Backbone as JSON, one array per atom type, in Angstrom:
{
  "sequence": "XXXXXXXXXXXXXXXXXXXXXXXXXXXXXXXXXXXXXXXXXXXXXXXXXXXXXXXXXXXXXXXXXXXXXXXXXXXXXXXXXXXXXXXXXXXXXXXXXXXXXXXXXXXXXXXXXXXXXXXXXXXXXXXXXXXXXXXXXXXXXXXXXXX",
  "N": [[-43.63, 3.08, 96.56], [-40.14, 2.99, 95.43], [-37.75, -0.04, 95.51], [-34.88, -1.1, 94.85], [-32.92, -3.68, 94.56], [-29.2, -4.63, 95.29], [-26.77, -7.03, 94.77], [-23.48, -8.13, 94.87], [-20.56, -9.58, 93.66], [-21.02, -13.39, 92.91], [-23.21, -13.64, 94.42], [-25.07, -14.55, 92.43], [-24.55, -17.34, 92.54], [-25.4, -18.32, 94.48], [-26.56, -21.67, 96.98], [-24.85, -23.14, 95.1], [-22.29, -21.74, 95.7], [-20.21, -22.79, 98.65], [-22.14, -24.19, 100.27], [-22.72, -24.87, 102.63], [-21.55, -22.32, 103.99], [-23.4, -20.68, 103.16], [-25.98, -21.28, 102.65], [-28.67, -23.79, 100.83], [-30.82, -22.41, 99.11], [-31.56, -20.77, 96.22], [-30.27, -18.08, 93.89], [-32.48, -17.53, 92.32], [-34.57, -18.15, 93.98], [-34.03, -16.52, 96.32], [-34.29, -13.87, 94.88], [-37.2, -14.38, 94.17], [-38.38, -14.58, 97.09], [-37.88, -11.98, 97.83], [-39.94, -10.97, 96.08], [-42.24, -11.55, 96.6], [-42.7, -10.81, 99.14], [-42.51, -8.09, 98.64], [-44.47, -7.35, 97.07], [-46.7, -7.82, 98.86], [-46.19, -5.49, 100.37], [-46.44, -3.35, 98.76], [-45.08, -2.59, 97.39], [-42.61, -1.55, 94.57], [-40.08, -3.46, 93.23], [-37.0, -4.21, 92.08], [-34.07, -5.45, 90.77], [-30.65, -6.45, 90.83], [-27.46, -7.41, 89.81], [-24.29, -7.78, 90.04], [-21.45, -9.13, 88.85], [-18.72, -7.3, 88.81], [-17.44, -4.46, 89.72], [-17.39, -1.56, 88.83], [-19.72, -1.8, 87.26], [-21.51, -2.02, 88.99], [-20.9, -0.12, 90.21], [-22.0, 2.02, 88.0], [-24.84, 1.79, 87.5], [-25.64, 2.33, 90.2], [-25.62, 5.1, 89.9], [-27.13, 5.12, 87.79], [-29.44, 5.23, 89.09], [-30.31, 8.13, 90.51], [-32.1, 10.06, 91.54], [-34.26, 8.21, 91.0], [-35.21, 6.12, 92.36], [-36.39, 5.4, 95.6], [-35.27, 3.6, 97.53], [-32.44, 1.71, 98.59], [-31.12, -1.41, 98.79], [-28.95, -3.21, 99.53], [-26.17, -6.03, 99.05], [-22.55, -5.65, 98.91], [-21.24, -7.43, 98.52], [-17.76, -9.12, 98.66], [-17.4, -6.79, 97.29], [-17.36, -5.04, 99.68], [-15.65, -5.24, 101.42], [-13.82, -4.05, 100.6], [-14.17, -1.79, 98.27], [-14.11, 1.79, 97.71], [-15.29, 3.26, 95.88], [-18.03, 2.33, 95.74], [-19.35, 2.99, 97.82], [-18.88, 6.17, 97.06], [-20.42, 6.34, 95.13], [-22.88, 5.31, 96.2], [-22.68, 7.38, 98.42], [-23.18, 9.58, 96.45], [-25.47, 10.02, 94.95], [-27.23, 9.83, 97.3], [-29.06, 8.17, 98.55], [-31.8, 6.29, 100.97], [-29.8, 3.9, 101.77], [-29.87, 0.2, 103.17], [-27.39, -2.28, 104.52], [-26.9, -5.64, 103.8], [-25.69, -8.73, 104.34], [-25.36, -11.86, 104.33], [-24.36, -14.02, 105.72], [-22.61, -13.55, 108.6], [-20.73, -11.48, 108.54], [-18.92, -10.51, 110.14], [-17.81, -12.1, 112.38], [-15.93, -14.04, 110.45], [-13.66, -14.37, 108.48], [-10.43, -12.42, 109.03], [-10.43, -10.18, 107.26], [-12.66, -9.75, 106.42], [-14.39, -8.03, 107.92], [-13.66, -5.3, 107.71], [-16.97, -2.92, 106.57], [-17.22, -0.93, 103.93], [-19.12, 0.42, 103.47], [-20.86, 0.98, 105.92], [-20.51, 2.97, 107.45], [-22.18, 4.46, 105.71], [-24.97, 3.55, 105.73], [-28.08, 3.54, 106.39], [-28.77, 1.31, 107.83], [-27.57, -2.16, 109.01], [-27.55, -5.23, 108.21], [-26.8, -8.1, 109.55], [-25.9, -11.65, 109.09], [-28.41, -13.16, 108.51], [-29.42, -14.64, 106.75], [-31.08, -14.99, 103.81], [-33.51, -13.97, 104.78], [-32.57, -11.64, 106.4], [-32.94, -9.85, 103.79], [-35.36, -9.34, 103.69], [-36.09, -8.25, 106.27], [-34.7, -5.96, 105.81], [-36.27, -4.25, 103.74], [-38.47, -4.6, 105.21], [-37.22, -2.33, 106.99], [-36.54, 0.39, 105.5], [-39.76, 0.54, 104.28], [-41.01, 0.83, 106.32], [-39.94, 3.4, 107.6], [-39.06, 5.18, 105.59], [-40.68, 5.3, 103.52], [-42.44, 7.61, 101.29], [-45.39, 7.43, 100.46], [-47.09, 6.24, 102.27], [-50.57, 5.52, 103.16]],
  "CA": [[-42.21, 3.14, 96.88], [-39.19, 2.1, 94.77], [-36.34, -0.16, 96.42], [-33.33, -1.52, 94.25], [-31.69, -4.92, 95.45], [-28.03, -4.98, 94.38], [-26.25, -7.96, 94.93], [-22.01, -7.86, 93.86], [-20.32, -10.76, 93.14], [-20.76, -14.41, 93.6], [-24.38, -13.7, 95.17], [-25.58, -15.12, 91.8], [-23.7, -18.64, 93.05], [-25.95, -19.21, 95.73], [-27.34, -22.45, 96.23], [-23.68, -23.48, 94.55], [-21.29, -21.61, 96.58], [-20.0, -22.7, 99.83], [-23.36, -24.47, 100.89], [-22.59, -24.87, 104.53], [-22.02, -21.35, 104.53], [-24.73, -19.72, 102.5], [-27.05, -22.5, 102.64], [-28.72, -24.06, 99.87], [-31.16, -21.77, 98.8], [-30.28, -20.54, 95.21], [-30.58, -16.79, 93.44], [-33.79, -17.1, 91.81], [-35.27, -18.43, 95.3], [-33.69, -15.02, 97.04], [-35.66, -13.15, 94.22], [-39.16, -14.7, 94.31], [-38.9, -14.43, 98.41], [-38.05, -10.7, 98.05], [-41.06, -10.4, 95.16], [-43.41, -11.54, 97.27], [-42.51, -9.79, 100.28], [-42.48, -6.42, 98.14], [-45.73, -7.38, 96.64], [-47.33, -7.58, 100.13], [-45.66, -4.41, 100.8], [-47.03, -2.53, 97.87], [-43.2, -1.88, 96.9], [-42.0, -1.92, 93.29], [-38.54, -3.81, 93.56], [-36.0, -4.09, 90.74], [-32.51, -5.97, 91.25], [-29.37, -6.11, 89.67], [-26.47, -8.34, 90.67], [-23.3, -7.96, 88.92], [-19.25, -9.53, 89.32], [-18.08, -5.89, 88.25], [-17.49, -2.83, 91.11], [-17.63, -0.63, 87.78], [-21.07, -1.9, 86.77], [-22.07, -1.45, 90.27], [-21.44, 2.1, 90.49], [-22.98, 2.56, 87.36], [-26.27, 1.12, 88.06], [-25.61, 3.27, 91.6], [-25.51, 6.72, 89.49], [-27.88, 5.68, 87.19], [-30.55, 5.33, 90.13], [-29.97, 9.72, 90.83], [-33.37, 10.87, 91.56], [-35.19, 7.71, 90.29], [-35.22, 5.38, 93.15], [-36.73, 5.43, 97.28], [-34.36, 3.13, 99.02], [-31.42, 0.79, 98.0], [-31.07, -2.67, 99.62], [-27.16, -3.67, 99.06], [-25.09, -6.92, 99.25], [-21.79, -5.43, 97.94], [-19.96, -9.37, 98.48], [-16.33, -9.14, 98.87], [-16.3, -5.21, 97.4], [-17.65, -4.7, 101.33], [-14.45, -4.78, 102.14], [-12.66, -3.4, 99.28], [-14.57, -0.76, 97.4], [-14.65, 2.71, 97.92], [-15.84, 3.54, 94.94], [-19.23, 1.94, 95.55], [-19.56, 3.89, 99.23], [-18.62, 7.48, 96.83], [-21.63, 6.26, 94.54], [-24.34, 5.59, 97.36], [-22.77, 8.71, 99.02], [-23.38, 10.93, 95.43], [-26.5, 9.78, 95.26], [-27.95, 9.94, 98.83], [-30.93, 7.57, 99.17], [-31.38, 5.64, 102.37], [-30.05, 2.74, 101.99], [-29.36, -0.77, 104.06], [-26.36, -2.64, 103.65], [-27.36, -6.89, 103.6], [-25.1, -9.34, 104.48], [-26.38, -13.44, 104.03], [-23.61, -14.4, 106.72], [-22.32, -12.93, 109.52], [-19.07, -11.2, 108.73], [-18.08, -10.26, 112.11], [-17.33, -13.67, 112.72], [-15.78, -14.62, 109.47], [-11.8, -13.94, 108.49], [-10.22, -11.23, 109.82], [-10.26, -8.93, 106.22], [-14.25, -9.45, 106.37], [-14.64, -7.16, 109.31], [-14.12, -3.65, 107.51], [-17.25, -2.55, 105.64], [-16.64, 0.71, 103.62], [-20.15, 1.5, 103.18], [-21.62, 0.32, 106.93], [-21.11, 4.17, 107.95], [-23.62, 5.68, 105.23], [-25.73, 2.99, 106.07], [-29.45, 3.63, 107.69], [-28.89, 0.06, 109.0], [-26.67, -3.1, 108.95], [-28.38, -6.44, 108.76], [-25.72, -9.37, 108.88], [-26.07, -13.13, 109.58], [-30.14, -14.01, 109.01], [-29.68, -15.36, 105.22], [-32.07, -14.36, 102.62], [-34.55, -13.02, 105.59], [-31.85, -10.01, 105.79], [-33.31, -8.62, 102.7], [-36.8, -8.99, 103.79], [-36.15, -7.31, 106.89], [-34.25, -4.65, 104.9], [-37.31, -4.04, 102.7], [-39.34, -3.93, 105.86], [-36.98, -1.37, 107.55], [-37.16, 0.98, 104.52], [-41.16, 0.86, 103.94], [-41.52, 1.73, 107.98], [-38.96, 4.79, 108.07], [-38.88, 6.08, 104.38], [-41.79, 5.2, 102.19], [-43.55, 8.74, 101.39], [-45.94, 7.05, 99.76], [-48.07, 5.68, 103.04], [-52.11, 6.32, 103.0]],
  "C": [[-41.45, 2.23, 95.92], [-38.2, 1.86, 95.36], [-35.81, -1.04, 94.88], [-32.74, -2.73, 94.85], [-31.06, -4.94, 95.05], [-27.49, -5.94, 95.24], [-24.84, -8.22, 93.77], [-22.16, -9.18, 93.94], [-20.05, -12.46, 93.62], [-22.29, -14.76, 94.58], [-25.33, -14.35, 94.01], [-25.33, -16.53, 91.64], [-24.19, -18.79, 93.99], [-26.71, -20.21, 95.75], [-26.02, -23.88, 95.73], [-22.87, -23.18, 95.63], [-21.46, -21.95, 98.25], [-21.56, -23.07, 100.68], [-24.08, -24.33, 102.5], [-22.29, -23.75, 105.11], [-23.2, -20.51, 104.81], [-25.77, -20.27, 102.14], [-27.2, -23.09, 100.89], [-29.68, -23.8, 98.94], [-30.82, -20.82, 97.41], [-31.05, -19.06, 95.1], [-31.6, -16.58, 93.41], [-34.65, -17.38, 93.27], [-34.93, -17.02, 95.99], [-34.77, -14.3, 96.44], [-37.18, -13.19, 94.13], [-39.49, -14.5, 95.83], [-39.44, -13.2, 98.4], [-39.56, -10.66, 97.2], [-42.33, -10.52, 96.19], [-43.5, -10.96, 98.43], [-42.91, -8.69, 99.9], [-44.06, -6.19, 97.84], [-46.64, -7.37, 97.93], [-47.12, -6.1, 100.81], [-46.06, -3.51, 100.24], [-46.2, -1.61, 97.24], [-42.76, -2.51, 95.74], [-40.4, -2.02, 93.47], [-37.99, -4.08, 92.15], [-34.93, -4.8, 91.71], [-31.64, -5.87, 90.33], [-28.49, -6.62, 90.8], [-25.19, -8.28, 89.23], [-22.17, -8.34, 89.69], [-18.64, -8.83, 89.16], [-18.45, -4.71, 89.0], [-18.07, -2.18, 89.75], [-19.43, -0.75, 87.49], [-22.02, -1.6, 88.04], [-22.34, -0.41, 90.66], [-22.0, 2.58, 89.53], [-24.1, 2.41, 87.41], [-26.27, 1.98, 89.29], [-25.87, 4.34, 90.71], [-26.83, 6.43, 88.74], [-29.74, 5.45, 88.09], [-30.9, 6.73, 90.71], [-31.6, 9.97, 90.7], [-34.86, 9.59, 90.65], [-35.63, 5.98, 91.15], [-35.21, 5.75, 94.92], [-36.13, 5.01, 98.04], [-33.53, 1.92, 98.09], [-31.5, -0.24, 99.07], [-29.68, -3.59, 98.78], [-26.42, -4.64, 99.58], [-24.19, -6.33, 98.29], [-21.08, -7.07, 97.98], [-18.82, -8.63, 98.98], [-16.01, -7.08, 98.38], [-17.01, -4.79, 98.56], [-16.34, -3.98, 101.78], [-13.48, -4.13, 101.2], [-13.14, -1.7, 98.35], [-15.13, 0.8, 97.88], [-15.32, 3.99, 96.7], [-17.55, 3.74, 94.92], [-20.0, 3.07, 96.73], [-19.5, 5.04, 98.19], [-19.52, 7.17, 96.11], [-23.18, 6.27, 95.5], [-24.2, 6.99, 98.33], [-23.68, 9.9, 98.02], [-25.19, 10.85, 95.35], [-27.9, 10.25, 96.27], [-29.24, 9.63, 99.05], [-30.63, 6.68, 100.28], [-31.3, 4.25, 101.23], [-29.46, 1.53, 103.21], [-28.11, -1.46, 103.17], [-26.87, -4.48, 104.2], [-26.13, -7.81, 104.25], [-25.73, -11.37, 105.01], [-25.79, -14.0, 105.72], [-23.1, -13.33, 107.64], [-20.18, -12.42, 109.35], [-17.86, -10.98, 109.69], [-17.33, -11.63, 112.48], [-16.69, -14.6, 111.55], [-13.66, -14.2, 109.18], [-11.63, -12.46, 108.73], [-10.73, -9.77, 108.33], [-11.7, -8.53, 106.12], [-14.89, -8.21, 107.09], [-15.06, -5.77, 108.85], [-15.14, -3.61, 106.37], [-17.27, -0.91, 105.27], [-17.93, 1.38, 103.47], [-21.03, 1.4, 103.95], [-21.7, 2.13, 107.45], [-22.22, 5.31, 107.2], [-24.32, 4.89, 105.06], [-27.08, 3.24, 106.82], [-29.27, 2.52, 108.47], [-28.06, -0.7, 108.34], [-27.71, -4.15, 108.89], [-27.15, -7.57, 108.32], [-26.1, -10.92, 109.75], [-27.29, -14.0, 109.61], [-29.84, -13.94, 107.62], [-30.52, -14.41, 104.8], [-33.23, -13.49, 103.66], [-33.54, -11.33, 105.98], [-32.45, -9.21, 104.65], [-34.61, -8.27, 103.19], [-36.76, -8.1, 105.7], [-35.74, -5.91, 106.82], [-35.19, -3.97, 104.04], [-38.38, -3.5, 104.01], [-38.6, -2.44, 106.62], [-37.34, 0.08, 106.49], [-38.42, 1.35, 104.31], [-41.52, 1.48, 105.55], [-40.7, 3.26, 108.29], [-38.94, 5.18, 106.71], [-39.75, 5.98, 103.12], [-42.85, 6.62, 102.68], [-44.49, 8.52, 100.72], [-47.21, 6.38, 101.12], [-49.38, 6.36, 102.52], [-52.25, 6.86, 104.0]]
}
């Protein structure tokens, strides 16, 4: 199985940003958790984290028939981008949508995400273990690859 971690902008500032929100756990620590998670999993992972919606949806298109499951922090275009939602729609692989913190509970604009309804699942407020439960939801419901 192939999953995808994208991570928009400001998720490469962890560690840095806002400590007491997003702890102090930095990027490359997110990445070596997921690796080894995947590697136990027997799941070839790839990431990509960009500060650019545009580069986002391109990296989204150019995944068309060459990727098993997406695992998505959009950041702030959550609430803003419907661009990114008409890319994981064109597409159509399952994916989860991530969230480090709990947006529900965060300023009021946090609340709407645009791409929570073509979502297989939501995971918001369990830090960096959000991805790794996102990785496990994925390999239990959509890896055609079991023995």
């Amino acid at each position: 199985m192939r999953v995808i971690i994208i991570n928009g902008p400001n998720i490469n500032m962890l560690g840095i940003r806002e400590v007491d929100i997003y702890g102090r756990e930095d990027y490359n620590y997110l990445i070596n958790t997921i690796k080894t998670h995947a590697k136990e999993l027997n799941v070839d992972v790839e990431f990509f984290q960009s500060n650019h919606e545009g580069a986002i949806v391109d990296k989204i298109q150019e995944l068309y028939e060459n990727i098993d499951g997406i695992i998505i922090n959009p950041a702030a275009y959550t609430h803003t981008s419907i661009a990114i939602l008409d890319a994981l729609k064109t597409i159509n692989v399952p994916t989860v949508e991530v969230h480090i913190t709990n947006i529900s509970d965060r300023e009021e604009f946090r609340k709407k995400s645009y791409i929570r309804d073509f979502c297989k699942k939501s995971i918001i407020g369990k830090g960096i273990n959000g991805y790794i439960e996102a990785l496990d939801f994925l390999v239990e419901n959509f890896n055609n690859n079991k023995q």
